PDB file of C-alpha atoms in Angstrom:
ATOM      1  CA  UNK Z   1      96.831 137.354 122.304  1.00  0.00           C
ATOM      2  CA  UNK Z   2      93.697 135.348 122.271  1.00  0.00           C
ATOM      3  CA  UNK Z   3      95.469 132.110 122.745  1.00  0.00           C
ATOM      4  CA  UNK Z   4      97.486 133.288 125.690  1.00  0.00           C
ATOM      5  CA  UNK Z   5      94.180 134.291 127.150  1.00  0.00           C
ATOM      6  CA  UNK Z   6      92.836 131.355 127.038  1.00  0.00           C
ATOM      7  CA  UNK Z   7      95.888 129.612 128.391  1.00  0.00           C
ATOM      8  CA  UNK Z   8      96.627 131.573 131.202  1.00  0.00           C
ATOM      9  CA  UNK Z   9      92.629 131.198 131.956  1.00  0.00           C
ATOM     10  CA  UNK Z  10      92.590 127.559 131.441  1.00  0.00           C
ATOM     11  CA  UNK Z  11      96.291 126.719 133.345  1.00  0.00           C
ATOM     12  CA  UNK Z  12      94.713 128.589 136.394  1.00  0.00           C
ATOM     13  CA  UNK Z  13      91.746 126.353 136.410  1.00  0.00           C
ATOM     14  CA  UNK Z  14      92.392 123.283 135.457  1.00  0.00           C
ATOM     15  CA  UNK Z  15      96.477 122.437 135.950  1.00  0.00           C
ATOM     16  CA  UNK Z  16      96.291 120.740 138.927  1.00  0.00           C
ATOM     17  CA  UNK Z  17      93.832 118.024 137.644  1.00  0.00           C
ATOM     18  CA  UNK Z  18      95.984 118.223 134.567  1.00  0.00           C
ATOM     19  CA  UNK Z  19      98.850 117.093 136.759  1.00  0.00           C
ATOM     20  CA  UNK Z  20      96.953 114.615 138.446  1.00  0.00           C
ATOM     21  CA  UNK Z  21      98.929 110.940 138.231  1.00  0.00           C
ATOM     22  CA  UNK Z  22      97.630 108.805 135.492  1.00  0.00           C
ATOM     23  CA  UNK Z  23      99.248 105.126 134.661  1.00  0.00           C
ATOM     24  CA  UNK Z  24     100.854 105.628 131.181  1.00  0.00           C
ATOM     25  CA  UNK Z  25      98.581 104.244 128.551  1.00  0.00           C
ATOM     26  CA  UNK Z  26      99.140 101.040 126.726  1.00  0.00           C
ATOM     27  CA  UNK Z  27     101.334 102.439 123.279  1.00  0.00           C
ATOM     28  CA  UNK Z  28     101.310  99.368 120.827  1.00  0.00           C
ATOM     29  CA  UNK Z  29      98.445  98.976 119.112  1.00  0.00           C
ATOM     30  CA  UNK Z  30      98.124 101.768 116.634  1.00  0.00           C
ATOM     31  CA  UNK Z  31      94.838 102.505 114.990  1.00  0.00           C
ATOM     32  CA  UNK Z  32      96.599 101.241 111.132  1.00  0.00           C
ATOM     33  CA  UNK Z  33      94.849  99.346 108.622  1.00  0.00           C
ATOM     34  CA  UNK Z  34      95.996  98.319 105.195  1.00  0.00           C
ATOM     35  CA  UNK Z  35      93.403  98.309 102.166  1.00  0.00           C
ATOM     36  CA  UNK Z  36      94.574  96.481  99.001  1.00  0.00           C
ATOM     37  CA  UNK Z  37      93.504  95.677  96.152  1.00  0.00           C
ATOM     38  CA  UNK Z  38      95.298  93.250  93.024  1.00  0.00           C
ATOM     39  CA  UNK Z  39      98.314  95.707  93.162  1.00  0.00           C
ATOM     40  CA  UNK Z  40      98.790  97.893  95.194  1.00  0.00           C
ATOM     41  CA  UNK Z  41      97.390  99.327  98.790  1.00  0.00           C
ATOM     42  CA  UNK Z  42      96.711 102.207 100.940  1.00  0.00           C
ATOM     43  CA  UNK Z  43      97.352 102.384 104.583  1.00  0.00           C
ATOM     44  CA  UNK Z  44      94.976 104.003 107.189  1.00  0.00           C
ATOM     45  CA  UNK Z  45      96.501 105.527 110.140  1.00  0.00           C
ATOM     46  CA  UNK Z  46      93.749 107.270 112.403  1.00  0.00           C
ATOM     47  CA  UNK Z  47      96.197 110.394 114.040  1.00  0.00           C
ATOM     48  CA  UNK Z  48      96.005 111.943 117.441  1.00  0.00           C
ATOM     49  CA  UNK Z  49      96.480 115.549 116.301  1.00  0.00           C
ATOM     50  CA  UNK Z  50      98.090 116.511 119.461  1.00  0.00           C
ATOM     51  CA  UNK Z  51      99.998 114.191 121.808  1.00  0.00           C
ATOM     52  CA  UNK Z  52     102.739 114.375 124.641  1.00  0.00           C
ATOM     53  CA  UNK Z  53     106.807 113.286 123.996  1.00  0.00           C
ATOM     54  CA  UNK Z  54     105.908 109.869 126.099  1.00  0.00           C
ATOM     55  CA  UNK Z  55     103.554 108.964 122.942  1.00  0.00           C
ATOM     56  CA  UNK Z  56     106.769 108.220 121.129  1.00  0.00           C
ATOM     57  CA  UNK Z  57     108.595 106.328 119.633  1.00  0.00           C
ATOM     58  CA  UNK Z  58     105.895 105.298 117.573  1.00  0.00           C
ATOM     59  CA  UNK Z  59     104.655 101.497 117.087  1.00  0.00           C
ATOM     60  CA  UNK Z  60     106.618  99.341 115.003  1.00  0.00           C
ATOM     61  CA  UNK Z  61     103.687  98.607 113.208  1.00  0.00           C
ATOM     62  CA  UNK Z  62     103.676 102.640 111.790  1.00  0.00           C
ATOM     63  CA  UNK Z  63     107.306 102.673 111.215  1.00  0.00           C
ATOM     64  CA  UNK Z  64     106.923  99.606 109.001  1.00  0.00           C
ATOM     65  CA  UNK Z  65     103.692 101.462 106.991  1.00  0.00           C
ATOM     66  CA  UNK Z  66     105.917 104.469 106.530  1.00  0.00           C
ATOM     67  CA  UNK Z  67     108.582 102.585 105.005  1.00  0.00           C
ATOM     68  CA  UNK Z  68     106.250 100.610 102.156  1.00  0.00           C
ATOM     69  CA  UNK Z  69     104.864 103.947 101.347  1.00  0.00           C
ATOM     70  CA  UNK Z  70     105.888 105.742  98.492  1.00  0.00           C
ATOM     71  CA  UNK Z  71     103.453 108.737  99.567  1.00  0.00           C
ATOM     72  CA  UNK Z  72     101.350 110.054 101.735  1.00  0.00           C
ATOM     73  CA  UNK Z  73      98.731 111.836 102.330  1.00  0.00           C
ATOM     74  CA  UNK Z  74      97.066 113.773 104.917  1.00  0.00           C
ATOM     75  CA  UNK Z  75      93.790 115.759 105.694  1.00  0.00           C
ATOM     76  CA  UNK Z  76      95.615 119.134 104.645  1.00  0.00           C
ATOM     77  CA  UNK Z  77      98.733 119.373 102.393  1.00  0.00           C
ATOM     78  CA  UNK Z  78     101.616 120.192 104.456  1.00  0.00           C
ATOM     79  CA  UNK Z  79     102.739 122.847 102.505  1.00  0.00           C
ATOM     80  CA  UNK Z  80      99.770 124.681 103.453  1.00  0.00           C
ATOM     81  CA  UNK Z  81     100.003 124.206 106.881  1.00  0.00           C
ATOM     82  CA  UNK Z  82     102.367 127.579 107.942  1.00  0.00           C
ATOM     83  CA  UNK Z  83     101.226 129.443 104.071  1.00  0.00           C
ATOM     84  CA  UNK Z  84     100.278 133.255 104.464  1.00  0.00           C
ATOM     85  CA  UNK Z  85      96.884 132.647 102.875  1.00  0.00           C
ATOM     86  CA  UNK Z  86      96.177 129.534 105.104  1.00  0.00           C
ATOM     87  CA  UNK Z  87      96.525 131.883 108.072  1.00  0.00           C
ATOM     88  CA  UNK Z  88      94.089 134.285 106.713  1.00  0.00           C
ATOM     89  CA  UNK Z  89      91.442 131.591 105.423  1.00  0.00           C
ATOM     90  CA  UNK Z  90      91.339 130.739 109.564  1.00  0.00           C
ATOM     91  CA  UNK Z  91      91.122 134.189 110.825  1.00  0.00           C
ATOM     92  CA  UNK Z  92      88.187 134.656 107.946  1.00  0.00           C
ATOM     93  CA  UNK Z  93      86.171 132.285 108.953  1.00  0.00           C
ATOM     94  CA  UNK Z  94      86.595 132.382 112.677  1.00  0.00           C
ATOM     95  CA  UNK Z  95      84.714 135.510 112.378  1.00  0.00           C
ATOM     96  CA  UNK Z  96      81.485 137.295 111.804  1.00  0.00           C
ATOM     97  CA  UNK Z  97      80.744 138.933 108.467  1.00  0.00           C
ATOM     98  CA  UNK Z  98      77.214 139.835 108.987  1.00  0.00           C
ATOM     99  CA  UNK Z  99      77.242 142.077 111.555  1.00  0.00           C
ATOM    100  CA  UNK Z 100      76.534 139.576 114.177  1.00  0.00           C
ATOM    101  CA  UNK Z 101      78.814 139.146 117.755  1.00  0.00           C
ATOM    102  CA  UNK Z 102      79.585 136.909 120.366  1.00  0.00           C
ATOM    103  CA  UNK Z 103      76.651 138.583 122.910  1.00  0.00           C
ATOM    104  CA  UNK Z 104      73.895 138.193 120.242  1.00  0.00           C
ATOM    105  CA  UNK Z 105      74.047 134.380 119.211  1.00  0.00           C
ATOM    106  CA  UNK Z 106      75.288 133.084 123.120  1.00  0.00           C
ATOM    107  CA  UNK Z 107      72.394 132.295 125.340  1.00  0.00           C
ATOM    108  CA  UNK Z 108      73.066 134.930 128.593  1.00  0.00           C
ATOM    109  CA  UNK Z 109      73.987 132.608 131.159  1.00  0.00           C
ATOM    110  CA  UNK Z 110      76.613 130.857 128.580  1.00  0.00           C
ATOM    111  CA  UNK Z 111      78.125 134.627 127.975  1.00  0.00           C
ATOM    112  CA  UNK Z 112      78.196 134.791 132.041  1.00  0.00           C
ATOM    113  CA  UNK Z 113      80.200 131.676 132.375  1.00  0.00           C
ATOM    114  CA  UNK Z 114      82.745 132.295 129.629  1.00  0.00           C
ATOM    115  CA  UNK Z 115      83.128 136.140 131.134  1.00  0.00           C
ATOM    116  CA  UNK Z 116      84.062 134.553 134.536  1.00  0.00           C
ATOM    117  CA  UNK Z 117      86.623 131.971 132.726  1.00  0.00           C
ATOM    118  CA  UNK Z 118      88.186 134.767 130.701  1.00  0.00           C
ATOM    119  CA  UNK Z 119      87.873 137.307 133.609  1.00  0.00           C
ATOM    120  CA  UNK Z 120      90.106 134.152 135.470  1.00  0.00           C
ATOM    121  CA  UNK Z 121      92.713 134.902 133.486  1.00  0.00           C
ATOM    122  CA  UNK Z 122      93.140 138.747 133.686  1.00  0.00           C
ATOM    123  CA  UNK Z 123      91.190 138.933 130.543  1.00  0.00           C
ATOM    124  CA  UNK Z 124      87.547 140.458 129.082  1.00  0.00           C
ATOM    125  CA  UNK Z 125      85.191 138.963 126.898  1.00  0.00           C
ATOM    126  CA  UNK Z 126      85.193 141.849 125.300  1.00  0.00           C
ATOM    127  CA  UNK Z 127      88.251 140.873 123.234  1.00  0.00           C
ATOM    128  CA  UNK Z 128      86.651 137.785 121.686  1.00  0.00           C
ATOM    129  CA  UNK Z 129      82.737 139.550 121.022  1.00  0.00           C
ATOM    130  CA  UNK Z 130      84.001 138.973 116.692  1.00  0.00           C
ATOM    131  CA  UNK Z 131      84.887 135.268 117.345  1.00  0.00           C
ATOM    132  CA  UNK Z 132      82.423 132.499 116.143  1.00  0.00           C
ATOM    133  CA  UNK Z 133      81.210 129.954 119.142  1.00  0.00           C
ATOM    134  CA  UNK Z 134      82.977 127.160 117.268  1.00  0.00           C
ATOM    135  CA  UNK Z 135      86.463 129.376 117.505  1.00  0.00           C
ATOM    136  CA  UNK Z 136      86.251 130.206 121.086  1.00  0.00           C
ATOM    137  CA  UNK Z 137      85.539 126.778 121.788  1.00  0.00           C
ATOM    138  CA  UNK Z 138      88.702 125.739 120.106  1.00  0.00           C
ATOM    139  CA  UNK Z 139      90.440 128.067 121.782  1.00  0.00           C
ATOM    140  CA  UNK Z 140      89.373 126.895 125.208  1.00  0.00           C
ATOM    141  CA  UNK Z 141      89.994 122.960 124.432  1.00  0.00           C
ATOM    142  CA  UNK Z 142      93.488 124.266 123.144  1.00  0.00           C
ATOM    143  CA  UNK Z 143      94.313 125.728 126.618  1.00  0.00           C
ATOM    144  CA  UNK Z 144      93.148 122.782 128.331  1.00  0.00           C
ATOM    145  CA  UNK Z 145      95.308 120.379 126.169  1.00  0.00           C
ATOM    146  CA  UNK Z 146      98.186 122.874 126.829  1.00  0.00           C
ATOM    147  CA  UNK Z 147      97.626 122.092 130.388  1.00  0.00           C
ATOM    148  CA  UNK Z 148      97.625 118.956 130.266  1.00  0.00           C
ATOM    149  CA  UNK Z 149     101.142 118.726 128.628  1.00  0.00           C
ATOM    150  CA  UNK Z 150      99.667 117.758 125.066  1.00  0.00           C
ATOM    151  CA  UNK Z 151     101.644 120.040 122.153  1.00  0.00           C
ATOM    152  CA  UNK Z 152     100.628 120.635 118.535  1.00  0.00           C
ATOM    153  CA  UNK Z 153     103.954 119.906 117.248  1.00  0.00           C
ATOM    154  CA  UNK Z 154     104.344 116.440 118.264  1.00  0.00           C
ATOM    155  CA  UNK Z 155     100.892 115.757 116.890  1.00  0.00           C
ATOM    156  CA  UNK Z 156     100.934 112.820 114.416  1.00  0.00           C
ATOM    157  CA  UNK Z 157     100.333 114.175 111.772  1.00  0.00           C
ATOM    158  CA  UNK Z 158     103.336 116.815 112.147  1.00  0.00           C
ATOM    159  CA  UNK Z 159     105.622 114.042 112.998  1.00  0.00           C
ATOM    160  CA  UNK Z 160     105.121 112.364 109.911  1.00  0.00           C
ATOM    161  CA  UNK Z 161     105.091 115.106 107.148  1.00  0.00           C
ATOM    162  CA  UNK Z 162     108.197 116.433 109.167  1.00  0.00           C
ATOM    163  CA  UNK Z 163     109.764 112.766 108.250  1.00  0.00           C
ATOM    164  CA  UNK Z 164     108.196 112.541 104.750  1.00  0.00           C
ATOM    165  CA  UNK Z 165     110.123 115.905 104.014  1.00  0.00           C
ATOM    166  CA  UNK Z 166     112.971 114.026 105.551  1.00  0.00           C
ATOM    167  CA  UNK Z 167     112.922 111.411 103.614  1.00  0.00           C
ATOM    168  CA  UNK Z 168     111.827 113.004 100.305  1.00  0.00           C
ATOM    169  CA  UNK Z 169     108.620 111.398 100.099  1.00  0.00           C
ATOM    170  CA  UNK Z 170     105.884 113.588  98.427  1.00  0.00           C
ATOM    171  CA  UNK Z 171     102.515 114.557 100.612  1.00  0.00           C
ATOM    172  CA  UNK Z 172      99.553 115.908  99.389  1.00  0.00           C
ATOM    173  CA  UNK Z 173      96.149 117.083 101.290  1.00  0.00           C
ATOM    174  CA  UNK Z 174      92.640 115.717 100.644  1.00  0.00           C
ATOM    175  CA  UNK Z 175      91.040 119.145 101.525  1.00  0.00           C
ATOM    176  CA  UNK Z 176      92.256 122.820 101.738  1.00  0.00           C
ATOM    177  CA  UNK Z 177      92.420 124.542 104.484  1.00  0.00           C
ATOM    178  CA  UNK Z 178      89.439 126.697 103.340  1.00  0.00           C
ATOM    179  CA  UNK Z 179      87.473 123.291 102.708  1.00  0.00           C
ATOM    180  CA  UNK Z 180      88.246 122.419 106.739  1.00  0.00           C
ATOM    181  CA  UNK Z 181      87.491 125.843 107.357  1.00  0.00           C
ATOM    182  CA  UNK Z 182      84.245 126.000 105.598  1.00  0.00           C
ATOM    183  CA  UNK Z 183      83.055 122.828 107.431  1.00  0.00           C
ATOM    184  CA  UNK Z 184      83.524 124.045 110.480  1.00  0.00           C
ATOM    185  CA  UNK Z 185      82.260 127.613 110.078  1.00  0.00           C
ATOM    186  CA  UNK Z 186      78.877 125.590 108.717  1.00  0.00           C
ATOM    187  CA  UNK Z 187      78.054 124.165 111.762  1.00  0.00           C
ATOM    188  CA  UNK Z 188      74.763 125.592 113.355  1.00  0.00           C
ATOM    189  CA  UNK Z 189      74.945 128.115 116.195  1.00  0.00           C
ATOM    190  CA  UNK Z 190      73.031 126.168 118.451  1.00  0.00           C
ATOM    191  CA  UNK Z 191      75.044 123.361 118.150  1.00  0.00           C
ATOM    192  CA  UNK Z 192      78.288 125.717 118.210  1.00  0.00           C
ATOM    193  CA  UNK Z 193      76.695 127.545 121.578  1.00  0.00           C
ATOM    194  CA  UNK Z 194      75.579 123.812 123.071  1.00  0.00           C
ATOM    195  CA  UNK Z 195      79.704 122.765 123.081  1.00  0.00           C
ATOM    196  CA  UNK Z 196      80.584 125.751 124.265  1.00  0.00           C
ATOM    197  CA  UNK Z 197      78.034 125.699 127.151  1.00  0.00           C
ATOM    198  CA  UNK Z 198      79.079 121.902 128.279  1.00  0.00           C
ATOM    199  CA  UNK Z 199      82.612 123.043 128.081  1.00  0.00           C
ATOM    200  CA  UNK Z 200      81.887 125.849 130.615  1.00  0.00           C
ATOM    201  CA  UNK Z 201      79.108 124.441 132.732  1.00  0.00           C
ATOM    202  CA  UNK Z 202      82.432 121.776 133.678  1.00  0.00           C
ATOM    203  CA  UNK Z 203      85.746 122.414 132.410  1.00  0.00           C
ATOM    204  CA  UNK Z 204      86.912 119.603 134.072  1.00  0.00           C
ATOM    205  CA  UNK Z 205      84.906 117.364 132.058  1.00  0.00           C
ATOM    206  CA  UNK Z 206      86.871 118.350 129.404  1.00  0.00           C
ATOM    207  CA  UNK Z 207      90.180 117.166 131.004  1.00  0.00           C
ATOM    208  CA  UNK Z 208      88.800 113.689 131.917  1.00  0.00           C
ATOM    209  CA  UNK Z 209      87.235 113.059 128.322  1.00  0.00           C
ATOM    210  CA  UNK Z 210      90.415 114.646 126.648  1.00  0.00           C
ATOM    211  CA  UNK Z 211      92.534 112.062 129.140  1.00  0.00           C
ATOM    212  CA  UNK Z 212      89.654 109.140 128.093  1.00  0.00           C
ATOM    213  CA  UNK Z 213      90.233 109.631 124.350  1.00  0.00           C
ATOM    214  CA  UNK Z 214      94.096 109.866 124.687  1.00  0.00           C
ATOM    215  CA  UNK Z 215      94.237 106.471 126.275  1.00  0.00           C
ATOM    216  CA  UNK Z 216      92.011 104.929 124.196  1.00  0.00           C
ATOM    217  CA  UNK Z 217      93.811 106.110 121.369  1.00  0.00           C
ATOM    218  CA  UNK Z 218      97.451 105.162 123.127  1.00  0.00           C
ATOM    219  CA  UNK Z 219      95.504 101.429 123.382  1.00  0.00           C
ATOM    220  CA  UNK Z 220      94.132 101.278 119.749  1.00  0.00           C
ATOM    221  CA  UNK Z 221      90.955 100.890 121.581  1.00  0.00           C
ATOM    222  CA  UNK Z 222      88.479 100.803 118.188  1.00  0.00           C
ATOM    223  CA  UNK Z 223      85.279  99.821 120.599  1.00  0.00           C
ATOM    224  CA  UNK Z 224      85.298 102.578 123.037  1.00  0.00           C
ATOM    225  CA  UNK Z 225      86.452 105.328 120.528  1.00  0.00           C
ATOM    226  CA  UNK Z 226      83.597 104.725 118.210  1.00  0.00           C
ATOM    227  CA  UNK Z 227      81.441 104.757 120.888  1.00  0.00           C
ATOM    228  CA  UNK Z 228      83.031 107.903 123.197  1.00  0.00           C
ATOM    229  CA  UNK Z 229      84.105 110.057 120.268  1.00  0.00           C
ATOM    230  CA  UNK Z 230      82.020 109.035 116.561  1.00  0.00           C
ATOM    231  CA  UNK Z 231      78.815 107.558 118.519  1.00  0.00           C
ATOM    232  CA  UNK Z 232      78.663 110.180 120.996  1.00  0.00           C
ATOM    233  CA  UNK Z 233      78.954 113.322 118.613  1.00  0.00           C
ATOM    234  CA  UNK Z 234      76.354 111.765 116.103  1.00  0.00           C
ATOM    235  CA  UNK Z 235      74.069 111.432 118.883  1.00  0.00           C
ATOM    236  CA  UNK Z 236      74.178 114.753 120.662  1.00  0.00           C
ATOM    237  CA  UNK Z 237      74.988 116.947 117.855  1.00  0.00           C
ATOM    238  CA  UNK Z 238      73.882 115.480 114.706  1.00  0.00           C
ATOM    239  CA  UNK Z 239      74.737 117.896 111.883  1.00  0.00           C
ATOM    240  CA  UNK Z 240      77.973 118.927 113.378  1.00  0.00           C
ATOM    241  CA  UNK Z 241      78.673 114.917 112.836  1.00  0.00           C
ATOM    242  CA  UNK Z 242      77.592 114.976 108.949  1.00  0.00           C
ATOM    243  CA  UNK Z 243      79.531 118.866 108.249  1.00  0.00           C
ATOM    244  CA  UNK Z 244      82.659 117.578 109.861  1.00  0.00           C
ATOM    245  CA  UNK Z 245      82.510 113.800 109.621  1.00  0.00           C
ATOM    246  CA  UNK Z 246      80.424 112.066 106.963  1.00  0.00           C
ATOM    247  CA  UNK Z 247      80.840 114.748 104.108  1.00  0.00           C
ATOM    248  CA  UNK Z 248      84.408 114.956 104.985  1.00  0.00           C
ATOM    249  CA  UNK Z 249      85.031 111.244 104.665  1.00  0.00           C
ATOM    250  CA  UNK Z 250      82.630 111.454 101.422  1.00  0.00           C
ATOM    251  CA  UNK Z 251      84.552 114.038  99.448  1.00  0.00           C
ATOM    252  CA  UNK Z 252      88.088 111.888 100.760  1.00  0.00           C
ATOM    253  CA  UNK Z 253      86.810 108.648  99.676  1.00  0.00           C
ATOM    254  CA  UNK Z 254      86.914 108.946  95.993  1.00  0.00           C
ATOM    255  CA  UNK Z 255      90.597 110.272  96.395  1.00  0.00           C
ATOM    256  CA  UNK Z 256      91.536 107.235  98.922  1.00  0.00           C
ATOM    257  CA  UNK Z 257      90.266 104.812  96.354  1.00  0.00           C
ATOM    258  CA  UNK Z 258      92.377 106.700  93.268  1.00  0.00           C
ATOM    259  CA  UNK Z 259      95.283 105.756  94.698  1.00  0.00           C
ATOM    260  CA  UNK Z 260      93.992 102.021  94.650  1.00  0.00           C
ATOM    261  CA  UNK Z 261      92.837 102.398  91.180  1.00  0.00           C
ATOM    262  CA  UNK Z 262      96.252 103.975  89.229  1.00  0.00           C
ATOM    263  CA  UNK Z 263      98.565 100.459  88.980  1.00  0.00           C
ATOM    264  CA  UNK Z 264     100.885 103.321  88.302  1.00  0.00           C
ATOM    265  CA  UNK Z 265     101.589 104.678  91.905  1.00  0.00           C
ATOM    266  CA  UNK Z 266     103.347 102.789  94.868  1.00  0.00           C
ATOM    267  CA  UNK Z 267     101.438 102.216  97.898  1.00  0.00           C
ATOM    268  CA  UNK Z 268     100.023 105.066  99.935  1.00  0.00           C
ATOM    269  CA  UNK Z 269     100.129 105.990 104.158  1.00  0.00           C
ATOM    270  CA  UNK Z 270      96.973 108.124 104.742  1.00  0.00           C
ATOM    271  CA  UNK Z 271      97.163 110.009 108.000  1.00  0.00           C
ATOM    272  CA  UNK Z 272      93.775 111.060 109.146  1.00  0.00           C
ATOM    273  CA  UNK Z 273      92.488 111.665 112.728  1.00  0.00           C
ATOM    274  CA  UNK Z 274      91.152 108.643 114.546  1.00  0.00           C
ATOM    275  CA  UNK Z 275      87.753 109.969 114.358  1.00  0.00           C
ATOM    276  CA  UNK Z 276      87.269 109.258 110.318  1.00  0.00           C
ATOM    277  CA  UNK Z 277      87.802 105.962 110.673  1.00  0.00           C
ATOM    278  CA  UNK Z 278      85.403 104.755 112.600  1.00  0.00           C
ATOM    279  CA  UNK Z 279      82.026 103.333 112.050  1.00  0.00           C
ATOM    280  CA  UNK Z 280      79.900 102.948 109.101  1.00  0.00           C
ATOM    281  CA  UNK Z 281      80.551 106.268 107.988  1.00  0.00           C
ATOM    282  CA  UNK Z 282      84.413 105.719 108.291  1.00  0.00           C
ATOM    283  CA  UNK Z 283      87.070 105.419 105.615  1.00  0.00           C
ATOM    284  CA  UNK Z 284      87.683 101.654 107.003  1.00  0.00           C
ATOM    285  CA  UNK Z 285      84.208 100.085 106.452  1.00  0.00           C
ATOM    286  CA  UNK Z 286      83.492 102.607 103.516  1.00  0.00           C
ATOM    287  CA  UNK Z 287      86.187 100.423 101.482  1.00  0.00           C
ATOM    288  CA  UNK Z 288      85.211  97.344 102.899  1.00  0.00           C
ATOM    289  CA  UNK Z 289      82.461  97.492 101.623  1.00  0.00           C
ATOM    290  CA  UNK Z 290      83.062  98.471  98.094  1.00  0.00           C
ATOM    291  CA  UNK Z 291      84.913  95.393  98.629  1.00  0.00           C
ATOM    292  CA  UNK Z 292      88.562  96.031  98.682  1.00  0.00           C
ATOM    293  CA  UNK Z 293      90.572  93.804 101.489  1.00  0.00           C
ATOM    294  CA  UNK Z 294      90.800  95.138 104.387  1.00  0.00           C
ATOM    295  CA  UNK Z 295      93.305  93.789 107.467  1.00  0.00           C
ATOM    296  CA  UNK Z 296      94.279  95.572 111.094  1.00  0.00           C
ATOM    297  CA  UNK Z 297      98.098  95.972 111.259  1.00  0.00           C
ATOM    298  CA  UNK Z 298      98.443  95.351 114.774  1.00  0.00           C
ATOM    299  CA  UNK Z 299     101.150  93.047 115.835  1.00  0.00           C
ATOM    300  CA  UNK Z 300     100.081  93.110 119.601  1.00  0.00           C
ATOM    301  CA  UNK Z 301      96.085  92.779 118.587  1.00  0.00           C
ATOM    302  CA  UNK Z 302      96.513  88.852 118.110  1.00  0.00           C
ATOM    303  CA  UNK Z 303      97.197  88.328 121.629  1.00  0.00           C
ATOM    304  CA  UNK Z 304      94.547  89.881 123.026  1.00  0.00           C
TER     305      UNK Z 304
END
């Protein structure tokens, strides 16, 4: 119900700038690197976790990864995806359980502007007064991306645990979903009520920047991704960055590098999103610089 609230809000608002025509982003150079060390190697693949059919097929460059992978991995273990007790983790956490609602922790004129946007939709706020800042943000940015033609299903990351099952090659998850969950949940309210004010005070925004990142993403554009998604996040809401980036890519790193270290097991695709690769906090540099060898796979990146 919540969802379709926010959808039928959000496709009122923003679908004709959603529509708007765009030249089709460039789709060859994927955001893939290969870490090795003296036997075997892990592949990096920073995911778009939701994307449009025109995203595929995917670049060679992916297609080739997925074949010299025995494994892979990806943030959450895609047996857990669609589990029972997944579902209830979310719907947990998304809430209060100290008493606390939506009209206590939002600053007034933030609670005035979401009323209107839900109101939009045939809606009351009413209905969301037990959800968390973070989880009504969500919400909105999911209606947005629904507008804009962008699907959960043909995410990356669903598109290749759908083909690992395919194919028979075994997946694993370097959190749970109560791990995510816990991160997220973390984050301080004013930070959680600051997104959720920006989104409001321009919705729009949020279609040009969720168009932005898409493209650069599409391009394998490493410069203006670390700077419009890691760079920008660190800067204007710091501790959201460490819950959800840095201690993320932390707890992950020692069970990246595992897979490097057992001469027993056959290379390894690790499907991420885009965001935990960047930087000096990213996977990437993190095992540069513990001195593994690190190469971009990106047949199209020489001729640049």
């Amino acid at each position: 119900m919540k969802s379709r609230l926010f959808a039928l809000a959000l496709c009122a608002l923003l679908l004709p700038a959603a529509h708007a025509d765009q030249p089709a982003a460039d789709a060859k150079r994927p955001l893939l690197w290969k870490v090795s060390d003296a036997d075997n190697a892990v592949y990096l693949l920073g995911s778009f976790h939701l994307l449009k059919e025109d995203d595929y097929p995917l670049p060679a460059e992916v297609d080739r990864a997925f074949d010299d992978s025995a494994s892979l991995l990806f943030e959450i273990d895609p047996a857990a995806m669609t589990a029972p007790e997944s579902v209830a983790a979310m719907q947990k956490y998304m809430a209060y359980d100290n008493g606390e609602t939506l009209s206590t922790v939002l600053p007034k004129a933030t609670l005035a502007r979401l009323s209107t946007l839900v109101s939009a939709g045939g809606g009351s706020v009413q209905a969301l007064e037990h959800s968390e800042p973070w989880a009504v943000n969500l919400g909105l940015v999911l209606g947005v991306t629904r507008a804009m033609g962008f699907r959960p299903e043909l995410g990356l990351d669903r598109t290749l645990m759908a083909r690992a099952g395919a194919a028979g090659k075994p997946t694993a998850g370097l959190e749970t979903v109560d791990d995510q969950m816990k991160a997220m949940d973390a984050v301080p309210h004013a930070e959680q009520a600051q997104e959720l004010e920006e989104f409001l005070a321009d919705p729009q925004k949020a279609v040009r920047e969720m168009g932005d990142m898409h493209a650069w993403w599409r391009a394998g554009d490493v410069a203006r991704l670390d700077s419009g998604m890691r760079a920008e996040m660190a800067r204007k809401t710091p501790e959201s960055y460490r819950l959800l980036d840095v201690a993320r890519n932390q707890a992950w790193l020692p069970q990246v590098e595992k897979r490097l270290a057992d001469a027993r097991k056959d290379n390894t695709l690790v499907v991420v999103g885009a965001l935990h690769l960047l930087g000096s906090d990213g996977l990437v540099e993190q095992l540069r610089a513990k001195g593994y060898t690190v190469e971009r796979i990106c047949d199209a990146c020489a001729a640049d």
